[in-house]
PDB file of N, CA and C in Angstrom:
ATOM      1  N   MET A   1     -17.431 -32.325  -3.536  1.00 79.00           N
ATOM      2  CA  MET A   1     -17.084 -31.153  -2.768  1.00 79.00           C
ATOM      3  C   MET A   1     -17.064 -29.941  -3.703  1.00 79.00           C
ATOM      4  N   LYS A   2     -17.705 -28.872  -3.279  1.00 86.00           N
ATOM      5  CA  LYS A   2     -17.794 -27.674  -4.105  1.00 86.00           C
ATOM      6  C   LYS A   2     -16.444 -26.951  -4.156  1.00 86.00           C
ATOM      7  N   LYS A   3     -16.315 -26.117  -5.174  1.00 84.00           N
ATOM      8  CA  LYS A   3     -15.070 -25.365  -5.322  1.00 84.00           C
ATOM      9  C   LYS A   3     -14.831 -24.439  -4.135  1.00 84.00           C
ATOM     10  N   SER A   4     -15.904 -23.836  -3.624  1.00 83.00           N
ATOM     11  CA  SER A   4     -15.731 -22.923  -2.493  1.00 83.00           C
ATOM     12  C   SER A   4     -15.268 -23.669  -1.245  1.00 83.00           C
ATOM     13  N   MET A   5     -15.730 -24.893  -1.061  1.00 91.00           N
ATOM     14  CA  MET A   5     -15.295 -25.681   0.090  1.00 91.00           C
ATOM     15  C   MET A   5     -13.834 -26.087  -0.046  1.00 91.00           C
ATOM     16  N   LYS A   6     -13.434 -26.457  -1.259  1.00 92.00           N
ATOM     17  CA  LYS A   6     -12.029 -26.796  -1.496  1.00 92.00           C
ATOM     18  C   LYS A   6     -11.141 -25.582  -1.250  1.00 92.00           C
ATOM     19  N   ALA A   7     -11.595 -24.411  -1.686  1.00 90.00           N
ATOM     20  CA  ALA A   7     -10.825 -23.188  -1.459  1.00 90.00           C
ATOM     21  C   ALA A   7     -10.737 -22.873   0.031  1.00 90.00           C
ATOM     22  N   ARG A   8     -11.826 -23.066   0.766  1.00 92.00           N
ATOM     23  CA  ARG A   8     -11.805 -22.842   2.221  1.00 92.00           C
ATOM     24  C   ARG A   8     -10.795 -23.749   2.909  1.00 92.00           C
ATOM     25  N   VAL A   9     -10.827 -25.019   2.562  1.00 94.00           N
ATOM     26  CA  VAL A   9      -9.900 -25.973   3.179  1.00 94.00           C
ATOM     27  C   VAL A   9      -8.462 -25.579   2.874  1.00 94.00           C
ATOM     28  N   PHE A  10      -8.176 -25.211   1.634  1.00 95.00           N
ATOM     29  CA  PHE A  10      -6.820 -24.826   1.250  1.00 95.00           C
ATOM     30  C   PHE A  10      -6.358 -23.567   1.982  1.00 95.00           C
ATOM     31  N   ILE A  11      -7.188 -22.534   1.991  1.00 94.00           N
ATOM     32  CA  ILE A  11      -6.807 -21.269   2.624  1.00 94.00           C
ATOM     33  C   ILE A  11      -6.651 -21.434   4.125  1.00 94.00           C
ATOM     34  N   TYR A  12      -7.586 -22.127   4.753  1.00 95.00           N
ATOM     35  CA  TYR A  12      -7.493 -22.302   6.203  1.00 95.00           C
ATOM     36  C   TYR A  12      -6.316 -23.198   6.578  1.00 95.00           C
ATOM     37  N   PHE A  13      -5.984 -24.175   5.740  1.00 96.00           N
ATOM     38  CA  PHE A  13      -4.795 -24.985   5.978  1.00 96.00           C
ATOM     39  C   PHE A  13      -3.543 -24.125   5.914  1.00 96.00           C
ATOM     40  N   CYS A  14      -3.457 -23.306   4.861  1.00 95.00           N
ATOM     41  CA  CYS A  14      -2.277 -22.445   4.710  1.00 95.00           C
ATOM     42  C   CYS A  14      -2.183 -21.402   5.819  1.00 95.00           C
ATOM     43  N   ALA A  15      -3.307 -20.930   6.299  1.00 95.00           N
ATOM     44  CA  ALA A  15      -3.295 -19.863   7.296  1.00 95.00           C
ATOM     45  C   ALA A  15      -3.133 -20.369   8.723  1.00 95.00           C
ATOM     46  N   PHE A  16      -3.614 -21.573   9.028  1.00 96.00           N
ATOM     47  CA  PHE A  16      -3.620 -22.025  10.419  1.00 96.00           C
ATOM     48  C   PHE A  16      -2.751 -23.253  10.679  1.00 96.00           C
ATOM     49  N   ILE A  17      -2.707 -24.210   9.778  1.00 96.00           N
ATOM     50  CA  ILE A  17      -1.950 -25.445  10.016  1.00 96.00           C
ATOM     51  C   ILE A  17      -0.496 -25.297   9.586  1.00 96.00           C
ATOM     52  N   LEU A  18      -0.251 -24.647   8.470  1.00 95.00           N
ATOM     53  CA  LEU A  18       1.113 -24.486   7.971  1.00 95.00           C
ATOM     54  C   LEU A  18       2.024 -23.749   8.959  1.00 95.00           C
ATOM     55  N   PRO A  19       1.566 -22.666   9.607  1.00 95.00           N
ATOM     56  CA  PRO A  19       2.438 -22.042  10.609  1.00 95.00           C
ATOM     57  C   PRO A  19       2.794 -22.973  11.773  1.00 95.00           C
ATOM     58  N   ILE A  20       1.875 -23.833  12.165  1.00 94.00           N
ATOM     59  CA  ILE A  20       2.183 -24.798  13.226  1.00 94.00           C
ATOM     60  C   ILE A  20       3.238 -25.784  12.748  1.00 94.00           C
ATOM     61  N   LEU A  21       3.155 -26.206  11.494  1.00 94.00           N
ATOM     62  CA  LEU A  21       4.169 -27.102  10.946  1.00 94.00           C
ATOM     63  C   LEU A  21       5.533 -26.420  10.863  1.00 94.00           C
ATOM     64  N   PHE A  22       5.549 -25.123  10.560  1.00 93.00           N
ATOM     65  CA  PHE A  22       6.813 -24.384  10.559  1.00 93.00           C
ATOM     66  C   PHE A  22       7.439 -24.378  11.945  1.00 93.00           C
ATOM     67  N   ILE A  23       6.621 -24.189  12.969  1.00 92.00           N
ATOM     68  CA  ILE A  23       7.129 -24.173  14.337  1.00 92.00           C
ATOM     69  C   ILE A  23       7.653 -25.548  14.735  1.00 92.00           C
ATOM     70  N   LEU A  24       6.923 -26.598  14.383  1.00 93.00           N
ATOM     71  CA  LEU A  24       7.341 -27.948  14.754  1.00 93.00           C
ATOM     72  C   LEU A  24       8.596 -28.389  14.014  1.00 93.00           C
ATOM     73  N   ASN A  25       8.905 -27.757  12.905  1.00 92.00           N
ATOM     74  CA  ASN A  25      10.103 -28.072  12.138  1.00 92.00           C
ATOM     75  C   ASN A  25      11.361 -27.564  12.833  1.00 92.00           C
ATOM     76  N   CYS A  26      11.241 -26.544  13.683  1.00 93.00           N
ATOM     77  CA  CYS A  26      12.408 -25.890  14.273  1.00 93.00           C
ATOM     78  C   CYS A  26      12.483 -26.129  15.768  1.00 93.00           C
ATOM     79  N   GLU A  27      13.659 -25.820  16.317  1.00 92.00           N
ATOM     80  CA  GLU A  27      13.873 -25.963  17.759  1.00 92.00           C
ATOM     81  C   GLU A  27      14.792 -24.844  18.233  1.00 92.00           C
ATOM     82  N   GLY A  28      14.905 -24.701  19.538  1.00 91.00           N
ATOM     83  CA  GLY A  28      15.772 -23.678  20.114  1.00 91.00           C
ATOM     84  C   GLY A  28      15.190 -22.289  19.983  1.00 91.00           C
ATOM     85  N   TRP A  29      13.971 -22.103  20.470  1.00 87.00           N
ATOM     86  CA  TRP A  29      13.296 -20.824  20.337  1.00 87.00           C
ATOM     87  C   TRP A  29      13.877 -19.817  21.314  1.00 87.00           C
ATOM     88  N   ASP A  30      14.263 -18.660  20.825  1.00 85.00           N
ATOM     89  CA  ASP A  30      14.827 -17.594  21.641  1.00 85.00           C
ATOM     90  C   ASP A  30      13.766 -16.513  21.818  1.00 85.00           C
ATOM     91  N   ALA A  31      13.321 -16.340  23.060  1.00 82.00           N
ATOM     92  CA  ALA A  31      12.259 -15.365  23.319  1.00 82.00           C
ATOM     93  C   ALA A  31      12.760 -13.942  23.159  1.00 82.00           C
ATOM     94  N   GLY A  32      14.005 -13.697  23.474  1.00 84.00           N
ATOM     95  CA  GLY A  32      14.540 -12.339  23.357  1.00 84.00           C
ATOM     96  C   GLY A  32      14.713 -11.903  21.922  1.00 84.00           C
ATOM     97  N   GLY A  33      15.234 -12.790  21.101  1.00 85.00           N
ATOM     98  CA  GLY A  33      15.455 -12.457  19.700  1.00 85.00           C
ATOM     99  C   GLY A  33      14.298 -12.815  18.799  1.00 85.00           C
ATOM    100  N   MET A  34      13.312 -13.509  19.361  1.00 85.00           N
ATOM    101  CA  MET A  34      12.147 -13.980  18.606  1.00 85.00           C
ATOM    102  C   MET A  34      12.578 -14.742  17.358  1.00 85.00           C
ATOM    103  N   SER A  35      13.496 -15.697  17.559  1.00 87.00           N
ATOM    104  CA  SER A  35      14.000 -16.482  16.440  1.00 87.00           C
ATOM    105  C   SER A  35      14.261 -17.906  16.895  1.00 87.00           C
ATOM    106  N   VAL A  36      14.516 -18.768  15.932  1.00 91.00           N
ATOM    107  CA  VAL A  36      14.835 -20.159  16.200  1.00 91.00           C
ATOM    108  C   VAL A  36      16.320 -20.382  15.945  1.00 91.00           C
ATOM    109  N   SER A  37      16.907 -21.391  16.607  1.00 90.00           N
ATOM    110  CA  SER A  37      18.337 -21.624  16.429  1.00 90.00           C
ATOM    111  C   SER A  37      18.624 -22.591  15.288  1.00 90.00           C
ATOM    112  N   SER A  38      17.805 -23.633  15.142  1.00 91.00           N
ATOM    113  CA  SER A  38      18.039 -24.583  14.051  1.00 91.00           C
ATOM    114  C   SER A  38      16.727 -25.221  13.643  1.00 91.00           C
ATOM    115  N   CYS A  39      16.712 -25.696  12.409  1.00 92.00           N
ATOM    116  CA  CYS A  39      15.523 -26.355  11.873  1.00 92.00           C
ATOM    117  C   CYS A  39      15.923 -27.676  11.233  1.00 92.00           C
ATOM    118  N   THR A  40      14.975 -28.594  11.158  1.00 93.00           N
ATOM    119  CA  THR A  40      15.239 -29.880  10.512  1.00 93.00           C
ATOM    120  C   THR A  40      15.429 -29.679   9.009  1.00 93.00           C
ATOM    121  N   ILE A  41      14.547 -28.929   8.398  1.00 91.00           N
ATOM    122  CA  ILE A  41      14.680 -28.586   6.980  1.00 91.00           C
ATOM    123  C   ILE A  41      15.282 -27.191   6.922  1.00 91.00           C
ATOM    124  N   GLU A  42      16.546 -27.104   6.517  1.00 90.00           N
ATOM    125  CA  GLU A  42      17.256 -25.827   6.495  1.00 90.00           C
ATOM    126  C   GLU A  42      16.955 -25.074   5.198  1.00 90.00           C
ATOM    127  N   ASN A  43      15.789 -24.490   5.148  1.00 91.00           N
ATOM    128  CA  ASN A  43      15.378 -23.687   4.009  1.00 91.00           C
ATOM    129  C   ASN A  43      15.106 -22.278   4.514  1.00 91.00           C
ATOM    130  N   PHE A  44      15.558 -21.273   3.786  1.00 93.00           N
ATOM    131  CA  PHE A  44      15.426 -19.883   4.220  1.00 93.00           C
ATOM    132  C   PHE A  44      13.969 -19.496   4.469  1.00 93.00           C
ATOM    133  N   ILE A  45      13.078 -19.930   3.590  1.00 92.00           N
ATOM    134  CA  ILE A  45      11.659 -19.574   3.719  1.00 92.00           C
ATOM    135  C   ILE A  45      11.062 -20.211   4.968  1.00 92.00           C
ATOM    136  N   PHE A  46      11.387 -21.476   5.222  1.00 92.00           N
ATOM    137  CA  PHE A  46      10.863 -22.152   6.411  1.00 92.00           C
ATOM    138  C   PHE A  46      11.377 -21.509   7.694  1.00 92.00           C
ATOM    139  N   ILE A  47      12.660 -21.156   7.712  1.00 93.00           N
ATOM    140  CA  ILE A  47      13.247 -20.547   8.909  1.00 93.00           C
ATOM    141  C   ILE A  47      12.628 -19.184   9.168  1.00 93.00           C
ATOM    142  N   GLU A  48      12.482 -18.371   8.129  1.00 93.00           N
ATOM    143  CA  GLU A  48      11.888 -17.044   8.324  1.00 93.00           C
ATOM    144  C   GLU A  48      10.414 -17.126   8.706  1.00 93.00           C
ATOM    145  N   ALA A  49       9.691 -18.084   8.136  1.00 93.00           N
ATOM    146  CA  ALA A  49       8.291 -18.266   8.516  1.00 93.00           C
ATOM    147  C   ALA A  49       8.190 -18.702   9.975  1.00 93.00           C
ATOM    148  N   ALA A  50       9.076 -19.596  10.400  1.00 93.00           N
ATOM    149  CA  ALA A  50       9.083 -20.030  11.807  1.00 93.00           C
ATOM    150  C   ALA A  50       9.440 -18.863  12.720  1.00 93.00           C
ATOM    151  N   ASN A  51      10.411 -18.042  12.317  1.00 93.00           N
ATOM    152  CA  ASN A  51      10.765 -16.861  13.115  1.00 93.00           C
ATOM    153  C   ASN A  51       9.578 -15.911  13.254  1.00 93.00           C
ATOM    154  N   PHE A  52       8.849 -15.704  12.175  1.00 93.00           N
ATOM    155  CA  PHE A  52       7.696 -14.814  12.220  1.00 93.00           C
ATOM    156  C   PHE A  52       6.613 -15.357  13.142  1.00 93.00           C
ATOM    157  N   VAL A  53       6.304 -16.644  13.011  1.00 93.00           N
ATOM    158  CA  VAL A  53       5.244 -17.236  13.831  1.00 93.00           C
ATOM    159  C   VAL A  53       5.648 -17.262  15.301  1.00 93.00           C
ATOM    160  N   ILE A  54       6.896 -17.625  15.576  1.00 93.00           N
ATOM    161  CA  ILE A  54       7.377 -17.633  16.966  1.00 93.00           C
ATOM    162  C   ILE A  54       7.349 -16.220  17.534  1.00 93.00           C
ATOM    163  N   GLY A  55       7.776 -15.236  16.751  1.00 91.00           N
ATOM    164  CA  GLY A  55       7.726 -13.850  17.206  1.00 91.00           C
ATOM    165  C   GLY A  55       6.314 -13.396  17.504  1.00 91.00           C
ATOM    166  N   LEU A  56       5.380 -13.762  16.634  1.00 91.00           N
ATOM    167  CA  LEU A  56       3.979 -13.401  16.866  1.00 91.00           C
ATOM    168  C   LEU A  56       3.439 -14.055  18.132  1.00 91.00           C
ATOM    169  N   LEU A  57       3.778 -15.331  18.347  1.00 91.00           N
ATOM    170  CA  LEU A  57       3.302 -16.020  19.541  1.00 91.00           C
ATOM    171  C   LEU A  57       3.920 -15.446  20.818  1.00 91.00           C
ATOM    172  N   PHE A  58       5.230 -15.152  20.786  1.00 91.00           N
ATOM    173  CA  PHE A  58       5.862 -14.556  21.966  1.00 91.00           C
ATOM    174  C   PHE A  58       5.301 -13.163  22.245  1.00 91.00           C
ATOM    175  N   PHE A  59       5.106 -12.389  21.198  1.00 90.00           N
ATOM    176  CA  PHE A  59       4.527 -11.056  21.351  1.00 90.00           C
ATOM    177  C   PHE A  59       3.104 -11.147  21.888  1.00 90.00           C
ATOM    178  N   SER A  60       2.349 -12.111  21.362  1.00 93.00           N
ATOM    179  CA  SER A  60       0.959 -12.271  21.770  1.00 93.00           C
ATOM    180  C   SER A  60       0.837 -12.767  23.205  1.00 93.00           C
ATOM    181  N   SER A  61       1.814 -13.513  23.667  1.00 90.00           N
ATOM    182  CA  SER A  61       1.713 -14.057  25.015  1.00 90.00           C
ATOM    183  C   SER A  61       1.701 -12.966  26.073  1.00 90.00           C
ATOM    184  N   PHE A  62       2.279 -11.817  25.780  1.00 91.00           N
ATOM    185  CA  PHE A  62       2.272 -10.700  26.721  1.00 91.00           C
ATOM    186  C   PHE A  62       1.061  -9.786  26.531  1.00 91.00           C
ATOM    187  N   MET A  63       0.258 -10.064  25.509  1.00 94.00           N
ATOM    188  CA  MET A  63      -0.917  -9.231  25.231  1.00 94.00           C
ATOM    189  C   MET A  63      -2.196 -10.055  25.231  1.00 94.00           C
ATOM    190  N   ALA A  64      -2.230 -11.112  26.031  1.00 93.00           N
ATOM    191  CA  ALA A  64      -3.400 -11.979  26.186  1.00 93.00           C
ATOM    192  C   ALA A  64      -3.851 -12.590  24.853  1.00 93.00           C
ATOM    193  N   PHE A  65      -2.918 -12.851  23.970  1.00 93.00           N
ATOM    194  CA  PHE A  65      -3.155 -13.479  22.663  1.00 93.00           C
ATOM    195  C   PHE A  65      -4.129 -12.704  21.789  1.00 93.00           C
ATOM    196  N   ILE A  66      -4.266 -11.422  22.020  1.00 95.00           N
ATOM    197  CA  ILE A  66      -5.139 -10.588  21.192  1.00 95.00           C
ATOM    198  C   ILE A  66      -4.634 -10.511  19.745  1.00 95.00           C
ATOM    199  N   PRO A  67      -3.315 -10.362  19.480  1.00 94.00           N
ATOM    200  CA  PRO A  67      -2.871 -10.365  18.077  1.00 94.00           C
ATOM    201  C   PRO A  67      -3.191 -11.660  17.336  1.00 94.00           C
ATOM    202  N   VAL A  68      -3.132 -12.795  18.021  1.00 94.00           N
ATOM    203  CA  VAL A  68      -3.485 -14.064  17.380  1.00 94.00           C
ATOM    204  C   VAL A  68      -4.969 -14.088  17.046  1.00 94.00           C
ATOM    205  N   LEU A  69      -5.800 -13.613  17.956  1.00 95.00           N
ATOM    206  CA  LEU A  69      -7.230 -13.549  17.693  1.00 95.00           C
ATOM    207  C   LEU A  69      -7.545 -12.596  16.544  1.00 95.00           C
ATOM    208  N   ILE A  70      -6.833 -11.485  16.474  1.00 95.00           N
ATOM    209  CA  ILE A  70      -7.011 -10.546  15.357  1.00 95.00           C
ATOM    210  C   ILE A  70      -6.612 -11.205  14.038  1.00 95.00           C
ATOM    211  N   TYR A  71      -5.502 -11.957  14.040  1.00 94.00           N
ATOM    212  CA  TYR A  71      -5.056 -12.675  12.843  1.00 94.00           C
ATOM    213  C   TYR A  71      -6.127 -13.663  12.377  1.00 94.00           C
ATOM    214  N   ILE A  72      -6.677 -14.445  13.302  1.00 95.00           N
ATOM    215  CA  ILE A  72      -7.714 -15.417  12.955  1.00 95.00           C
ATOM    216  C   ILE A  72      -8.940 -14.703  12.392  1.00 95.00           C
ATOM    217  N   PHE A  73      -9.347 -13.625  13.037  1.00 97.00           N
ATOM    218  CA  PHE A  73     -10.513 -12.866  12.584  1.00 97.00           C
ATOM    219  C   PHE A  73     -10.290 -12.295  11.188  1.00 97.00           C
ATOM    220  N   ILE A  74      -9.121 -11.726  10.940  1.00 97.00           N
ATOM    221  CA  ILE A  74      -8.837 -11.122   9.632  1.00 97.00           C
ATOM    222  C   ILE A  74      -8.820 -12.178   8.533  1.00 97.00           C
ATOM    223  N   VAL A  75      -8.206 -13.334   8.794  1.00 96.00           N
ATOM    224  CA  VAL A  75      -8.153 -14.391   7.779  1.00 96.00           C
ATOM    225  C   VAL A  75      -9.555 -14.866   7.425  1.00 96.00           C
ATOM    226  N   ILE A  76     -10.360 -15.164   8.439  1.00 96.00           N
ATOM    227  CA  ILE A  76     -11.699 -15.679   8.181  1.00 96.00           C
ATOM    228  C   ILE A  76     -12.570 -14.622   7.505  1.00 96.00           C
ATOM    229  N   LEU A  77     -12.557 -13.402   8.025  1.00 97.00           N
ATOM    230  CA  LEU A  77     -13.398 -12.346   7.461  1.00 97.00           C
ATOM    231  C   LEU A  77     -13.021 -12.019   6.024  1.00 97.00           C
ATOM    232  N   SER A  78     -11.732 -11.856   5.745  1.00 96.00           N
ATOM    233  CA  SER A  78     -11.329 -11.485   4.390  1.00 96.00           C
ATOM    234  C   SER A  78     -11.648 -12.588   3.386  1.00 96.00           C
ATOM    235  N   PHE A  79     -11.458 -13.845   3.774  1.00 95.00           N
ATOM    236  CA  PHE A  79     -11.748 -14.916   2.828  1.00 95.00           C
ATOM    237  C   PHE A  79     -13.244 -15.078   2.599  1.00 95.00           C
ATOM    238  N   GLU A  80     -14.037 -14.945   3.636  1.00 94.00           N
ATOM    239  CA  GLU A  80     -15.487 -15.050   3.458  1.00 94.00           C
ATOM    240  C   GLU A  80     -16.021 -13.887   2.621  1.00 94.00           C
ATOM    241  N   LEU A  81     -15.482 -12.694   2.810  1.00 96.00           N
ATOM    242  CA  LEU A  81     -15.875 -11.564   1.962  1.00 96.00           C
ATOM    243  C   LEU A  81     -15.471 -11.793   0.508  1.00 96.00           C
ATOM    244  N   PHE A  82     -14.297 -12.370   0.307  1.00 94.00           N
ATOM    245  CA  PHE A  82     -13.835 -12.691  -1.044  1.00 94.00           C
ATOM    246  C   PHE A  82     -14.772 -13.705  -1.704  1.00 94.00           C
ATOM    247  N   LEU A  83     -15.177 -14.741  -0.959  1.00 92.00           N
ATOM    248  CA  LEU A  83     -16.099 -15.727  -1.523  1.00 92.00           C
ATOM    249  C   LEU A  83     -17.451 -15.114  -1.853  1.00 92.00           C
ATOM    250  N   THR A  84     -17.954 -14.234  -0.981  1.00 94.00           N
ATOM    251  CA  THR A  84     -19.221 -13.557  -1.250  1.00 94.00           C
ATOM    252  C   THR A  84     -19.117 -12.691  -2.502  1.00 94.00           C
ATOM    253  N   PHE A  85     -18.021 -11.983  -2.640  1.00 95.00           N
ATOM    254  CA  PHE A  85     -17.790 -11.149  -3.821  1.00 95.00           C
ATOM    255  C   PHE A  85     -17.733 -12.002  -5.085  1.00 95.00           C
ATOM    256  N   MET A  86     -17.055 -13.139  -5.018  1.00 91.00           N
ATOM    257  CA  MET A  86     -16.952 -14.005  -6.193  1.00 91.00           C
ATOM    258  C   MET A  86     -18.306 -14.616  -6.553  1.00 91.00           C
ATOM    259  N   ARG A  87     -19.120 -14.952  -5.555  1.00 92.00           N
ATOM    260  CA  ARG A  87     -20.465 -15.478  -5.837  1.00 92.00           C
ATOM    261  C   ARG A  87     -21.321 -14.431  -6.545  1.00 92.00           C
ATOM    262  N   LYS A  88     -21.250 -13.184  -6.074  1.00 94.00           N
ATOM    263  CA  LYS A  88     -22.036 -12.126  -6.713  1.00 94.00           C
ATOM    264  C   LYS A  88     -21.561 -11.866  -8.138  1.00 94.00           C
ATOM    265  N   LEU A  89     -20.259 -11.915  -8.350  1.00 93.00           N
ATOM    266  CA  LEU A  89     -19.746 -11.756  -9.723  1.00 93.00           C
ATOM    267  C   LEU A  89     -20.220 -12.897 -10.602  1.00 93.00           C
ATOM    268  N   ASN A  90     -20.216 -14.113 -10.060  1.00 90.00           N
ATOM    269  CA  ASN A  90     -20.652 -15.265 -10.821  1.00 90.00           C
ATOM    270  C   ASN A  90     -22.130 -15.179 -11.165  1.00 90.00           C
ATOM    271  N   GLU A  91     -22.945 -14.686 -10.230  1.00 92.00           N
ATOM    272  CA  GLU A  91     -24.376 -14.531 -10.511  1.00 92.00           C
ATOM    273  C   GLU A  91     -24.623 -13.438 -11.542  1.00 92.00           C
ATOM    274  N   LYS A  92     -23.832 -12.387 -11.499  1.00 90.00           N
ATOM    275  CA  LYS A  92     -24.027 -11.259 -12.406  1.00 90.00           C
ATOM    276  C   LYS A  92     -23.536 -11.566 -13.814  1.00 90.00           C
ATOM    277  N   TYR A  93     -22.362 -12.154 -13.925  1.00 90.00           N
ATOM    278  CA  TYR A  93     -21.762 -12.375 -15.254  1.00 90.00           C
ATOM    279  C   TYR A  93     -21.761 -13.841 -15.692  1.00 90.00           C
ATOM    280  N   GLY A  94     -22.028 -14.752 -14.783  1.00 70.00           N
ATOM    281  CA  GLY A  94     -21.935 -16.177 -15.129  1.00 70.00           C
ATOM    282  C   GLY A  94     -23.226 -16.741 -15.426  1.00 70.00           C
TER     283      GLY A  94
END
């Protein structure tokens, strides 16, 4: 597996799968406060990440999930541009 493929898998895992795992770790979602009531792993970073993802999903649900689509587009576009830039640098200096 090439380095660029390994980087893609890592970045896409962190950007798309990890937020789902944060949500599944917590329960008691409050739509008004856009927060969770309790989590299985009581870590500040996990709770805040779950609050952010839940808030984004609740916010997106009233806007036809356009913010989620924008998030997906930005992650994919920025990483692919970064890989293209790194390939050109490698061809020029490597």
